[in-house]
PDB file of C-alpha atoms in Angstrom:
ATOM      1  CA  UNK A  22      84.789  78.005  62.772  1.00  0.00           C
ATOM      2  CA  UNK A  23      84.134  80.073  65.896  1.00  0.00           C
ATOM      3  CA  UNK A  24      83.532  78.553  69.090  1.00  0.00           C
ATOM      4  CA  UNK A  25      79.948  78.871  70.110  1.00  0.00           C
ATOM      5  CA  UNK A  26      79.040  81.177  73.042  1.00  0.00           C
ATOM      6  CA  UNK A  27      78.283  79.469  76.448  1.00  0.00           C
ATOM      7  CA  UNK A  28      74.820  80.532  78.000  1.00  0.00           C
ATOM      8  CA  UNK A  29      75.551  83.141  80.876  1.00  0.00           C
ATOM      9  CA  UNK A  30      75.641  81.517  84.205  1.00  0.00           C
ATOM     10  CA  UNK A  31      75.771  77.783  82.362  1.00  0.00           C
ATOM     11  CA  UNK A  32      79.044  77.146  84.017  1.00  0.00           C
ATOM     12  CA  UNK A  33      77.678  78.001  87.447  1.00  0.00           C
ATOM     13  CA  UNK A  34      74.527  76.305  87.473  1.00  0.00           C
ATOM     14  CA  UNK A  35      76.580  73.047  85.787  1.00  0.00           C
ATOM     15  CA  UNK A  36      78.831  73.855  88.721  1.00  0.00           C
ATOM     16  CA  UNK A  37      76.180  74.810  92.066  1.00  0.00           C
ATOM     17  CA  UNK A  38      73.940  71.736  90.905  1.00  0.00           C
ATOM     18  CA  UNK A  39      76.795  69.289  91.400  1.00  0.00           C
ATOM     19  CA  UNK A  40      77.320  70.037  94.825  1.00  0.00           C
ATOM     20  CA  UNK A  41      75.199  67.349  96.781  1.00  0.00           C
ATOM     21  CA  UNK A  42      77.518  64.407  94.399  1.00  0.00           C
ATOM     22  CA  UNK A  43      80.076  66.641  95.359  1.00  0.00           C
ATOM     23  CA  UNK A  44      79.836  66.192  98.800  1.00  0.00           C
ATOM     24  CA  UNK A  45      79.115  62.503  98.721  1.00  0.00           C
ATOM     25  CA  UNK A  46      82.623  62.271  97.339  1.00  0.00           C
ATOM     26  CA  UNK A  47      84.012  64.305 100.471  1.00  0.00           C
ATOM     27  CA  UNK A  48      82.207  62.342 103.140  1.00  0.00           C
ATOM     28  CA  UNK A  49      84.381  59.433 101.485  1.00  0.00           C
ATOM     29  CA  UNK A  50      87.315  61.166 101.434  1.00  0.00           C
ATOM     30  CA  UNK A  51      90.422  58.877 100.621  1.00  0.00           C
ATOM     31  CA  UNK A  52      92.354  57.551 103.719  1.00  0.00           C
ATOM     32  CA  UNK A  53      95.274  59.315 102.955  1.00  0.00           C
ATOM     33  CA  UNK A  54      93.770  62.702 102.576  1.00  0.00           C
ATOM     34  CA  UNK A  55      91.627  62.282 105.714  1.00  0.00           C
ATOM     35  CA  UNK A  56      94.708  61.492 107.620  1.00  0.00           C
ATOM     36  CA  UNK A  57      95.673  64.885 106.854  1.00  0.00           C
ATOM     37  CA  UNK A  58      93.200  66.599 108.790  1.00  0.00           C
ATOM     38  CA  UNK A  59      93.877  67.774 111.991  1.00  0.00           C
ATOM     39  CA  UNK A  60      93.333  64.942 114.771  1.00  0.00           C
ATOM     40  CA  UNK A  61      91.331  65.200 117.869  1.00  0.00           C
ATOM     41  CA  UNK A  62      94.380  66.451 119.894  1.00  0.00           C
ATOM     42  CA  UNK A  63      95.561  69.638 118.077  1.00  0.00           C
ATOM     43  CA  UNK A  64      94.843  73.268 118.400  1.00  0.00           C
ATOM     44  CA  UNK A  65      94.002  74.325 114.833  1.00  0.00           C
ATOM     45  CA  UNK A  66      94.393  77.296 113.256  1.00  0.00           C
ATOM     46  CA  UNK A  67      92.357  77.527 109.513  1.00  0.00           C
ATOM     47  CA  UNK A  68      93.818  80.540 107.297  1.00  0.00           C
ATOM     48  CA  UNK A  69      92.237  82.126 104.024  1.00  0.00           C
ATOM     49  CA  UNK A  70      90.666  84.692 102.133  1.00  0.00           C
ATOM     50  CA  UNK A  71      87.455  85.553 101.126  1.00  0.00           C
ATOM     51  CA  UNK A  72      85.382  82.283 100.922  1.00  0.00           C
ATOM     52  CA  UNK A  73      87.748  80.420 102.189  1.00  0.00           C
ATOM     53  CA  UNK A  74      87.983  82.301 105.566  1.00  0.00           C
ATOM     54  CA  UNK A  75      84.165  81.611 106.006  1.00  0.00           C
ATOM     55  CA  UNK A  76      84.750  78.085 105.402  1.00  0.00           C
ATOM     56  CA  UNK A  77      87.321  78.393 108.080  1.00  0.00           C
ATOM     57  CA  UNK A  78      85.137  79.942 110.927  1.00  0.00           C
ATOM     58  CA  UNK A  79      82.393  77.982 110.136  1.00  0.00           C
ATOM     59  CA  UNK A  80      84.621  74.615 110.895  1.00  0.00           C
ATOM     60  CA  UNK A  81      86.393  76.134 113.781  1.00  0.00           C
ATOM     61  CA  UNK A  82      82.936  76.795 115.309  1.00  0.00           C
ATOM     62  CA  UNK A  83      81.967  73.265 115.025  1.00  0.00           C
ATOM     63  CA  UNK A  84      85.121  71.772 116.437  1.00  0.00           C
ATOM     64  CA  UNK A  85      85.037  74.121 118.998  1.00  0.00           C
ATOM     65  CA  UNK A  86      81.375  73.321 120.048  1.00  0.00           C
ATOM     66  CA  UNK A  87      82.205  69.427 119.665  1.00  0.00           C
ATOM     67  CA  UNK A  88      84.349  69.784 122.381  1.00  0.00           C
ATOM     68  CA  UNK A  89      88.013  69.736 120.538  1.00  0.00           C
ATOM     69  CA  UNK A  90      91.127  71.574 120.951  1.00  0.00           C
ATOM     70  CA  UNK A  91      90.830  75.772 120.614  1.00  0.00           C
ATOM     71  CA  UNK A  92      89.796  76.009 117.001  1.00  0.00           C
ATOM     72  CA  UNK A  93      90.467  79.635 115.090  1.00  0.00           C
ATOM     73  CA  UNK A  94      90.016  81.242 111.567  1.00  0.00           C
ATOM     74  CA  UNK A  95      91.679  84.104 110.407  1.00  0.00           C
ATOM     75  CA  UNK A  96      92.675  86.099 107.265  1.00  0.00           C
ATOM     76  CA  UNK A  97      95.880  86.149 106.962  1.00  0.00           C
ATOM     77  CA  UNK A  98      96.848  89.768 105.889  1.00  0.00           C
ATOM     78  CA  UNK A  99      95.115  90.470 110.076  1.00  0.00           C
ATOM     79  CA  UNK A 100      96.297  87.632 111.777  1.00  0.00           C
ATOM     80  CA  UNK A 101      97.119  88.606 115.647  1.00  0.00           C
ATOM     81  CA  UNK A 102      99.377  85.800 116.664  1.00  0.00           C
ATOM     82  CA  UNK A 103     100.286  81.920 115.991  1.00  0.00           C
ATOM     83  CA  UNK A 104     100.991  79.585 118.317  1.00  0.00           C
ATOM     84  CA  UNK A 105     104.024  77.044 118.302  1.00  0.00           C
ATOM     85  CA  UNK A 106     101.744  74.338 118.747  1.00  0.00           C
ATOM     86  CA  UNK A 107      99.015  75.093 116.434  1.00  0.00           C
ATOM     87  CA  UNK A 108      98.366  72.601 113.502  1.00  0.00           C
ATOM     88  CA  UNK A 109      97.992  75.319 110.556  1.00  0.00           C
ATOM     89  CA  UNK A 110      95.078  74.568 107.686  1.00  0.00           C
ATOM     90  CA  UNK A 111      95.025  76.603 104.158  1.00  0.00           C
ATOM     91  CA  UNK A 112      92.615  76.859 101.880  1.00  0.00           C
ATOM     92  CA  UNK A 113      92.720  77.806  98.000  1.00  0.00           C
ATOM     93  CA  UNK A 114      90.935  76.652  95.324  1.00  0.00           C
ATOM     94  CA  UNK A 115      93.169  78.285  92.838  1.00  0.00           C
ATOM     95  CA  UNK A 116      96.197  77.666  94.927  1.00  0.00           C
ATOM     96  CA  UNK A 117      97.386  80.841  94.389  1.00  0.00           C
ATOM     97  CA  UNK A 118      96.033  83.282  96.451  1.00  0.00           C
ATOM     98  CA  UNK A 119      99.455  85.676  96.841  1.00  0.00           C
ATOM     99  CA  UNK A 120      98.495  86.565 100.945  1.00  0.00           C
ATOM    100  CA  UNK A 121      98.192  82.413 101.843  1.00  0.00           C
ATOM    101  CA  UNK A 122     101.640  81.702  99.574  1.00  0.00           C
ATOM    102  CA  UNK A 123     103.625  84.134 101.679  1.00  0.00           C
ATOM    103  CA  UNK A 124     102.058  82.863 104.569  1.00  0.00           C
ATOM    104  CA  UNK A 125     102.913  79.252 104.388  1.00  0.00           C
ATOM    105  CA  UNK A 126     106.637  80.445 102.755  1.00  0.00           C
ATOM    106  CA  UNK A 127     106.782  82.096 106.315  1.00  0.00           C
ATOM    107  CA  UNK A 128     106.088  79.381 108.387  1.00  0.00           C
ATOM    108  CA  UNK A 129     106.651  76.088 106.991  1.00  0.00           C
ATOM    109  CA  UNK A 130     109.463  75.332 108.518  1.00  0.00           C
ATOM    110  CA  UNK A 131     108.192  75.595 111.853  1.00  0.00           C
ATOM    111  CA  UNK A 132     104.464  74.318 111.799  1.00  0.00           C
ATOM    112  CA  UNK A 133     102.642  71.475 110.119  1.00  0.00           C
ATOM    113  CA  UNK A 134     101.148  73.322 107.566  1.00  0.00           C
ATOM    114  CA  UNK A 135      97.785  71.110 105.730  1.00  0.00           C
ATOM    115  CA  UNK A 136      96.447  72.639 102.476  1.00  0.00           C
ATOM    116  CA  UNK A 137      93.080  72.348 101.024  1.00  0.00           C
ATOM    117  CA  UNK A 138      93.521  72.676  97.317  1.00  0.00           C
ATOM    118  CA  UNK A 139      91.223  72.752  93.753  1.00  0.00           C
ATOM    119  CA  UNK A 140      94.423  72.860  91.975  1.00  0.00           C
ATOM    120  CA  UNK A 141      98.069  71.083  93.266  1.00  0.00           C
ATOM    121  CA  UNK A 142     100.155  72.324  89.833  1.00  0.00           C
ATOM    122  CA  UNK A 143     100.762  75.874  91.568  1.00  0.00           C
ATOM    123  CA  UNK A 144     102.904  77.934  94.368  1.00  0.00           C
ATOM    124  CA  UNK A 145     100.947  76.013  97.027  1.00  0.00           C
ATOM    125  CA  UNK A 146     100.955  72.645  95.509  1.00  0.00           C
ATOM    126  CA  UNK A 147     104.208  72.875  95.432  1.00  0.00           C
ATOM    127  CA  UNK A 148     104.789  74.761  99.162  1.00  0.00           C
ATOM    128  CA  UNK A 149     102.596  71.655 100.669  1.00  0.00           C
ATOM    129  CA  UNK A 150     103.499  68.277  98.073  1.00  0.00           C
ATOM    130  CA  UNK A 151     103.620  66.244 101.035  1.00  0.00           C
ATOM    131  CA  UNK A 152     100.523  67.616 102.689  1.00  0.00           C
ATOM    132  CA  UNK A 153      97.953  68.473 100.233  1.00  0.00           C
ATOM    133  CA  UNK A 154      94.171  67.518 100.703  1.00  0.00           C
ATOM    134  CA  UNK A 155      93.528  67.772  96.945  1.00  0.00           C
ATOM    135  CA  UNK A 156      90.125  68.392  95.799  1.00  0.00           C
ATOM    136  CA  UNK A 157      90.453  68.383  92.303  1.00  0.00           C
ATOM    137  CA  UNK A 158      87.485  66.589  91.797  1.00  0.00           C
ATOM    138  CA  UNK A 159      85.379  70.230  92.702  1.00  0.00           C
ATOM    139  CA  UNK A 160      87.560  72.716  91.586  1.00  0.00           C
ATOM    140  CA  UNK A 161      85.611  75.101  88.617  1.00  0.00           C
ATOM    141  CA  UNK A 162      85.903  77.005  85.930  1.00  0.00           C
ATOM    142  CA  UNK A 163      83.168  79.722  87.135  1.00  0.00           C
ATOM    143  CA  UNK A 164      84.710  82.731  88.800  1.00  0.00           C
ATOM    144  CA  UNK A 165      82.036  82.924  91.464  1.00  0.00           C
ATOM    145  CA  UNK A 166      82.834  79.485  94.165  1.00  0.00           C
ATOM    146  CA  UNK A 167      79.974  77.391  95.078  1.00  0.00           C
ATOM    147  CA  UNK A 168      80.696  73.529  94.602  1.00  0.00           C
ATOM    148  CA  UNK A 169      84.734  74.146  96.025  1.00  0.00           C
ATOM    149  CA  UNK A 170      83.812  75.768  98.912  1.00  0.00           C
ATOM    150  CA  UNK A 171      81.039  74.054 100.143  1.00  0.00           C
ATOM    151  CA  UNK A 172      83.343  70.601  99.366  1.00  0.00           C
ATOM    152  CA  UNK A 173      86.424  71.927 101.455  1.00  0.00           C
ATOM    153  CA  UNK A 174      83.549  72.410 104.383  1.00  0.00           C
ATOM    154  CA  UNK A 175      82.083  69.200 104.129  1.00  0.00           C
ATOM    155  CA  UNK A 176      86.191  67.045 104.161  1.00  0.00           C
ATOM    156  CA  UNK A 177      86.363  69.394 106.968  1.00  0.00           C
ATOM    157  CA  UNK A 178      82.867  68.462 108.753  1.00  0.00           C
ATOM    158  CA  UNK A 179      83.085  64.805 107.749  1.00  0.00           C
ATOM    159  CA  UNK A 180      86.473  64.452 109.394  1.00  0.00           C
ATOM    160  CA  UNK A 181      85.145  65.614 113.375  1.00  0.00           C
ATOM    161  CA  UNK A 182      82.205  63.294 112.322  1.00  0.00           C
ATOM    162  CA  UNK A 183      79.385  66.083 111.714  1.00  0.00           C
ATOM    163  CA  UNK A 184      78.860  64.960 107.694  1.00  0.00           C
ATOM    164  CA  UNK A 185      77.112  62.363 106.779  1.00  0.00           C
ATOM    165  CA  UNK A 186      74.192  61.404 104.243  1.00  0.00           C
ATOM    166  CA  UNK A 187      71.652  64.037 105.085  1.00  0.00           C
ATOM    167  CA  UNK A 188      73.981  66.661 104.181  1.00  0.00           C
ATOM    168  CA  UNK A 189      73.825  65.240 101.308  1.00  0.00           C
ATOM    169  CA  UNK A 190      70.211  64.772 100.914  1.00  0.00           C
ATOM    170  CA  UNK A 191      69.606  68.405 102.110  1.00  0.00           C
ATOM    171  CA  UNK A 192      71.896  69.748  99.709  1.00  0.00           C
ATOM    172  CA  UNK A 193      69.783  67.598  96.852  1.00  0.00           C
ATOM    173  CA  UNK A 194      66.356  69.186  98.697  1.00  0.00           C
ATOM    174  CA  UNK A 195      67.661  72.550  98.225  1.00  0.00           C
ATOM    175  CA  UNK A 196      68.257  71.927  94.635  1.00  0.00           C
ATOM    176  CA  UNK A 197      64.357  71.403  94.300  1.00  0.00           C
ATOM    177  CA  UNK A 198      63.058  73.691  96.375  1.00  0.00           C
ATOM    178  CA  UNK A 199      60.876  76.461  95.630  1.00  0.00           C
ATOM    179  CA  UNK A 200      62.967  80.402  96.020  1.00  0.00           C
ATOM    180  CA  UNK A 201      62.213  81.972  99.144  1.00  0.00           C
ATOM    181  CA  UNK A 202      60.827  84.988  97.090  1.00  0.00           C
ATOM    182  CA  UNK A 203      59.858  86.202  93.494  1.00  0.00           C
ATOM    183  CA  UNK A 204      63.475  87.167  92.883  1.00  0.00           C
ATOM    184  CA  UNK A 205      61.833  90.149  90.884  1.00  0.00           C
ATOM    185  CA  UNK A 206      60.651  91.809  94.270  1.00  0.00           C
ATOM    186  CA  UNK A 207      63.580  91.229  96.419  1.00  0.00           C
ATOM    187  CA  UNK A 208      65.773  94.459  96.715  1.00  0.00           C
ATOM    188  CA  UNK A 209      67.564  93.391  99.755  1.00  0.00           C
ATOM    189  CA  UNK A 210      69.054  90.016 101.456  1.00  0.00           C
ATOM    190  CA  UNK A 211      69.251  89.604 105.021  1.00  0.00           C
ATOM    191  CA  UNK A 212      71.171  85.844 106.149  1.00  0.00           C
ATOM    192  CA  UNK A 213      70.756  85.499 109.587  1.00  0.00           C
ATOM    193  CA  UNK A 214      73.323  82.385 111.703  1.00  0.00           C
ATOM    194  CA  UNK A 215      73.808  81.526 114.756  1.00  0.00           C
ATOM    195  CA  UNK A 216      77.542  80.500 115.830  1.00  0.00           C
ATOM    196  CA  UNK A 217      78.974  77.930 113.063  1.00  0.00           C
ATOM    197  CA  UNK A 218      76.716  78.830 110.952  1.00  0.00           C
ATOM    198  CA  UNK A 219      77.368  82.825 110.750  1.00  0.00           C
ATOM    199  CA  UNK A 220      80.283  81.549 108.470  1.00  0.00           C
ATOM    200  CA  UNK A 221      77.618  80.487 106.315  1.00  0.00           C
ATOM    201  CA  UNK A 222      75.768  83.635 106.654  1.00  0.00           C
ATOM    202  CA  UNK A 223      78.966  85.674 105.439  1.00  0.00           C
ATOM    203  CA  UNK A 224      79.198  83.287 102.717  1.00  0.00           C
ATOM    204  CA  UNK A 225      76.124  83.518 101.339  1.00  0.00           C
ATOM    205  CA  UNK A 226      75.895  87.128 101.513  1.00  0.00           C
ATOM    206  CA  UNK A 227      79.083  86.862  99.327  1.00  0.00           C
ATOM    207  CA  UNK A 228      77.835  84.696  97.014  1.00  0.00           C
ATOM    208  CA  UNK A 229      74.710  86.682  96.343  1.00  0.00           C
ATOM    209  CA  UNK A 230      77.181  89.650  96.001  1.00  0.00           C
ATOM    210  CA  UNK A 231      79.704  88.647  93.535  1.00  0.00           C
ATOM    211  CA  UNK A 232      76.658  86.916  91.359  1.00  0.00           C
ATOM    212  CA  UNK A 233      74.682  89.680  91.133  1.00  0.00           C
ATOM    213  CA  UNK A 234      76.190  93.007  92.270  1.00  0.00           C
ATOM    214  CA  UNK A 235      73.129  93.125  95.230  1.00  0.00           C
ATOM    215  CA  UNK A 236      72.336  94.569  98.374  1.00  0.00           C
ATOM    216  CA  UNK A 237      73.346  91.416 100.933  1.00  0.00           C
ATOM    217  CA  UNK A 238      74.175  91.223 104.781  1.00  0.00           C
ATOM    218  CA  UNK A 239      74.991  89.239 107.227  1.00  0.00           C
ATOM    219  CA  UNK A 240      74.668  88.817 110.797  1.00  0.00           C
ATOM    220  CA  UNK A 241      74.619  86.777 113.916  1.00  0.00           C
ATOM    221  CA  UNK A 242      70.947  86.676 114.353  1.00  0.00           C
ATOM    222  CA  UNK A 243      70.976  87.306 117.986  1.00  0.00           C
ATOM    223  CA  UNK A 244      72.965  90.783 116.874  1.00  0.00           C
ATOM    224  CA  UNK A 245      70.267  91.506 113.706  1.00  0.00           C
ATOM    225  CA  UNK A 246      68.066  93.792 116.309  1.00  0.00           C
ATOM    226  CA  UNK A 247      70.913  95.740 117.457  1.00  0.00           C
ATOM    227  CA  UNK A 248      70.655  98.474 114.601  1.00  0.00           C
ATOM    228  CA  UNK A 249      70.490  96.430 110.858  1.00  0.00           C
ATOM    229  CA  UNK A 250      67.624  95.663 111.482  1.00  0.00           C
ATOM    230  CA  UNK A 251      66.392  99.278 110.800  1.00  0.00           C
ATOM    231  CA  UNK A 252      67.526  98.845 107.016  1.00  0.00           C
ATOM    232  CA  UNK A 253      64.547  96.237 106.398  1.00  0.00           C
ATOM    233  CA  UNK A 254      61.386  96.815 104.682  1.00  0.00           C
ATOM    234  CA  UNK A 255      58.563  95.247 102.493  1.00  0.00           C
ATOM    235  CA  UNK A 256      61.308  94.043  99.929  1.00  0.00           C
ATOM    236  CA  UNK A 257      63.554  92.653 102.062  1.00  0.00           C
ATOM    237  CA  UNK A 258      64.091  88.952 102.709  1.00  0.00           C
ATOM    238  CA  UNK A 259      65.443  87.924 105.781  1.00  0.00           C
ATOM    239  CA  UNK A 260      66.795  84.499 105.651  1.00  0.00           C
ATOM    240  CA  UNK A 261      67.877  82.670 108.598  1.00  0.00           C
ATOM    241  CA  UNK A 262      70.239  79.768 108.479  1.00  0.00           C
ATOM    242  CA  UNK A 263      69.110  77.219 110.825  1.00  0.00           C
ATOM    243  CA  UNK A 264      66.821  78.343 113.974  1.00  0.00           C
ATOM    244  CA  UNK A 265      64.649  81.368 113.788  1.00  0.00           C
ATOM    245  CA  UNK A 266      63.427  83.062 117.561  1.00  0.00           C
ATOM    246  CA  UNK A 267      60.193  83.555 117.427  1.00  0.00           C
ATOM    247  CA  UNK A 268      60.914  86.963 119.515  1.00  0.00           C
ATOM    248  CA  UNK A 269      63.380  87.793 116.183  1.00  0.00           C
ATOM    249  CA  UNK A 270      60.712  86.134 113.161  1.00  0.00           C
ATOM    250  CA  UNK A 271      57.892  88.313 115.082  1.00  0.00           C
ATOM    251  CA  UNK A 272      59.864  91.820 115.227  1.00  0.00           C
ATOM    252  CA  UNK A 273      61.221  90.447 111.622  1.00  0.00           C
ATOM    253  CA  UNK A 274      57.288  90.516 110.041  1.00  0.00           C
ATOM    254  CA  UNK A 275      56.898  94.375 111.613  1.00  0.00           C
ATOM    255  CA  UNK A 276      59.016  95.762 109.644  1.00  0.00           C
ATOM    256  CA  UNK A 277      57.262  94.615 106.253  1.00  0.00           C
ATOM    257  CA  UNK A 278      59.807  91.806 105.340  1.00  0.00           C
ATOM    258  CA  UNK A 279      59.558  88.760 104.750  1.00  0.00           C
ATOM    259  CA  UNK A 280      61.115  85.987 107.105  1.00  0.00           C
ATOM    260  CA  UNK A 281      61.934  82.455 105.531  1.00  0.00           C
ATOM    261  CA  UNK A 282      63.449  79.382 107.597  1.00  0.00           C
ATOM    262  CA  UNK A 283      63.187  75.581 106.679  1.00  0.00           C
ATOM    263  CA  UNK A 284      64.472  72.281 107.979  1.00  0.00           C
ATOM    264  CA  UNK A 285      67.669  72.124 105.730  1.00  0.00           C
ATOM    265  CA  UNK A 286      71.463  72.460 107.590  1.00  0.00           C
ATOM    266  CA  UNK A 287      73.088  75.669 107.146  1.00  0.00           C
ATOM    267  CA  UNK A 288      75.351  74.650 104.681  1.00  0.00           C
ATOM    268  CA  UNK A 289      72.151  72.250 102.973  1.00  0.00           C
ATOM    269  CA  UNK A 290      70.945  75.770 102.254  1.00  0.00           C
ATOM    270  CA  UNK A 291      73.803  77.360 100.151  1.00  0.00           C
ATOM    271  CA  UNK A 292      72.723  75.554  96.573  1.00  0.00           C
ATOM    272  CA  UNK A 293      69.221  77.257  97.031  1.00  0.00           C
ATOM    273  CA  UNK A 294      70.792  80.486  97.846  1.00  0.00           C
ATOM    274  CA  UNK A 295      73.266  79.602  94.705  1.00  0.00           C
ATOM    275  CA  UNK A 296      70.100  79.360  92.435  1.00  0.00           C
ATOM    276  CA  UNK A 297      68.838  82.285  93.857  1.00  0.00           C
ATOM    277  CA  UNK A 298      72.061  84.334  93.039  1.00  0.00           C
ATOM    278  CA  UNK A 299      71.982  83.067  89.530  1.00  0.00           C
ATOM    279  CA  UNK A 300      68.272  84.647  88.868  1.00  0.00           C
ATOM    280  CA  UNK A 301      69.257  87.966  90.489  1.00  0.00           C
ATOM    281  CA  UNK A 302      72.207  88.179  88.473  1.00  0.00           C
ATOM    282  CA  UNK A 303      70.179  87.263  85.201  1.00  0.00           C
ATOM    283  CA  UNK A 304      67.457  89.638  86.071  1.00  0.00           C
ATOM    284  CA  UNK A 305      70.330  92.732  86.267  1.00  0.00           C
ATOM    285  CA  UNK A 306      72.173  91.154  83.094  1.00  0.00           C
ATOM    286  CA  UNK A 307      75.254  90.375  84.831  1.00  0.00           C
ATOM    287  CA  UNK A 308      76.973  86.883  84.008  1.00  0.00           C
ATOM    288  CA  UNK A 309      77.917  84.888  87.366  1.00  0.00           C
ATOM    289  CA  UNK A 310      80.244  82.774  85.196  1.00  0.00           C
ATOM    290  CA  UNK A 311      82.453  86.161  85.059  1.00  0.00           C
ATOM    291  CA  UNK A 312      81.530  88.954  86.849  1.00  0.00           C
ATOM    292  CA  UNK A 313      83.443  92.085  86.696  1.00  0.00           C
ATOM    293  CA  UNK A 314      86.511  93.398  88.765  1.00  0.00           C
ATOM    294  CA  UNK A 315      86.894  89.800  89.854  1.00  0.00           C
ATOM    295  CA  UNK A 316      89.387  87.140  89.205  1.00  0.00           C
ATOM    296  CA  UNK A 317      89.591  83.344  90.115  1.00  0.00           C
ATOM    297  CA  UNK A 318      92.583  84.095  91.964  1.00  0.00           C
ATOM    298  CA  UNK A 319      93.569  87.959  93.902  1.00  0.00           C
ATOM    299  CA  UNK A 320      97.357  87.819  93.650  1.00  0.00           C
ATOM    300  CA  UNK A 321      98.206  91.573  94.638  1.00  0.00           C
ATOM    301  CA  UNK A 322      99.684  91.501  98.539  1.00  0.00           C
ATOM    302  CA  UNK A 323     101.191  94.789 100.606  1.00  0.00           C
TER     303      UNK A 323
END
């Protein structure tokens, strides 16, 4: 008998809608993986691709603004320069990500190397046995990350103390709310951040992206009127991710598009822009669950 045929996107909305449990689990993180984490003493230095390298610069923000050691993200096929005393963070949900292997094969053996895994039974599980934050408990089987990423952040947040319950209860609002727009007359996406939360700004725009092959951008907000903001129209939502100047909302409005802000935390917003990825990509007939020319894991290097 055939197997039946899972609903597009059921994996992904089983997966985005788990994310405020998700992070409950994080903000309890066991003792052993939270003494992991880079302590209030060390320069850190948070390498990965993609999703994961948002996740980075979003966190290294934060610690940086918190007042903690010099904090820095960086992809690692255009990394500048590592320091000897820099306490080195990976993240992979797959644990295979071919760029982050060679990285780690290159400098374990003279750094503290911490990874943040979905999966330990792979090159990097193995690379890091004895340092491994796993996160097994949010890895997925959808193609597109939501619950992963937005877990790693939250470990992450919880651990310099800026995660706590209402991260959890805004991710849970943003699972209820109402869509910013009729996803029928959006044709473009504007997220707008300020500081740690332009990480989630790239993120989202990613997210939106790989669901549903659309038009997405991202910007620090204060850096939206130099020039992008000439792209936006009557169809275009513009989506900021925490504040929203009124001298940016009001120049926002005259170019016909609409402007939405609420109350949630940055990263309290990415399940509602998760949902609204999902109805995009159902309205063009793609399948978030497995969108094309992507893979769970990118394994090609130079």
């Amino acid at each position: 008998m055939n197997e039946p045929i899972a609903e597009p996107a059921a994996i992904t909305r089983a997966e985005l809608t788990s994310q405020p449990e998700m992070w409950a689990r994080a903000i309890e993180l066991e003792p052993q993986h939270r003494a992991l984490l880079p302590g209030p003493d060390e320069k850190v230095l948070v390498v990965g691709c993609g999703t994961s390298y948002y996740v980075g610069d979003a966190y290294a923000y934060l610690r940086n603004d918190a007042g903690l050691p010099r904090t820095r993200a960086a992809i690692p096929s255009e990394l500048p320069w590592i320091e000897d005393d820099e306490h080195l963070i990976v993240i992979s949900r797959s644990g295979t990500t071919a760029d982050v292997v060679e990285f780690v094969e290159r400098y374990r053996d003279t750094h503290t190397i911490t990874a943040i895994l979905g999966d330990t039974d792979t090159p990097l599980g193995r690379l890091c046995a004895d340092r491994t934050v796993h996160l097994g408990f949010a890895d997925e089987q959808s193609i597109v990350q939501t619950r992963f990423a937005t877990t790693g952040l939250t470990a992450l947040r919880a651990s310099i103390g800026l995660a706590d319950e209402q991260l959890v209860a805004d991710g849970r609002a943003a699972l209820a709310a109402e869509l910013p727009m009729a996803p029928a007359d959006i044709e473009h996406i504007v997220f707008l951040g300020h500081r740690w939360s332009v990480g989630i700004a790239q993120e989202a725009a990613l997210k939106v992206r790989e669901s549903a092959g659309f038009w997405t951008e991202a910007y620090s907000m204060w850096e939206y009127q130099h020039g992008p903001i000439s792209c936006a129209g009557p169809n275009t939502l513009v989506w900021f991710l925490g504040e929203a100047p009124e001298v940016i909302v009001d120049d926002v409005r005259a170019t016909g598009a609409t402007s939405y802000v609420n109350g949630l935390d940055p990263q309290g917003n990415l399940p509602l822009v998760h949902r609204l990825a999902v109805q995009l990509a159902t309205l063009r007939g793609r399948n978030p669950d497995t969108p094309p020319f992507l893979n769970r894991s990118v394994l090609v290097t130079d």
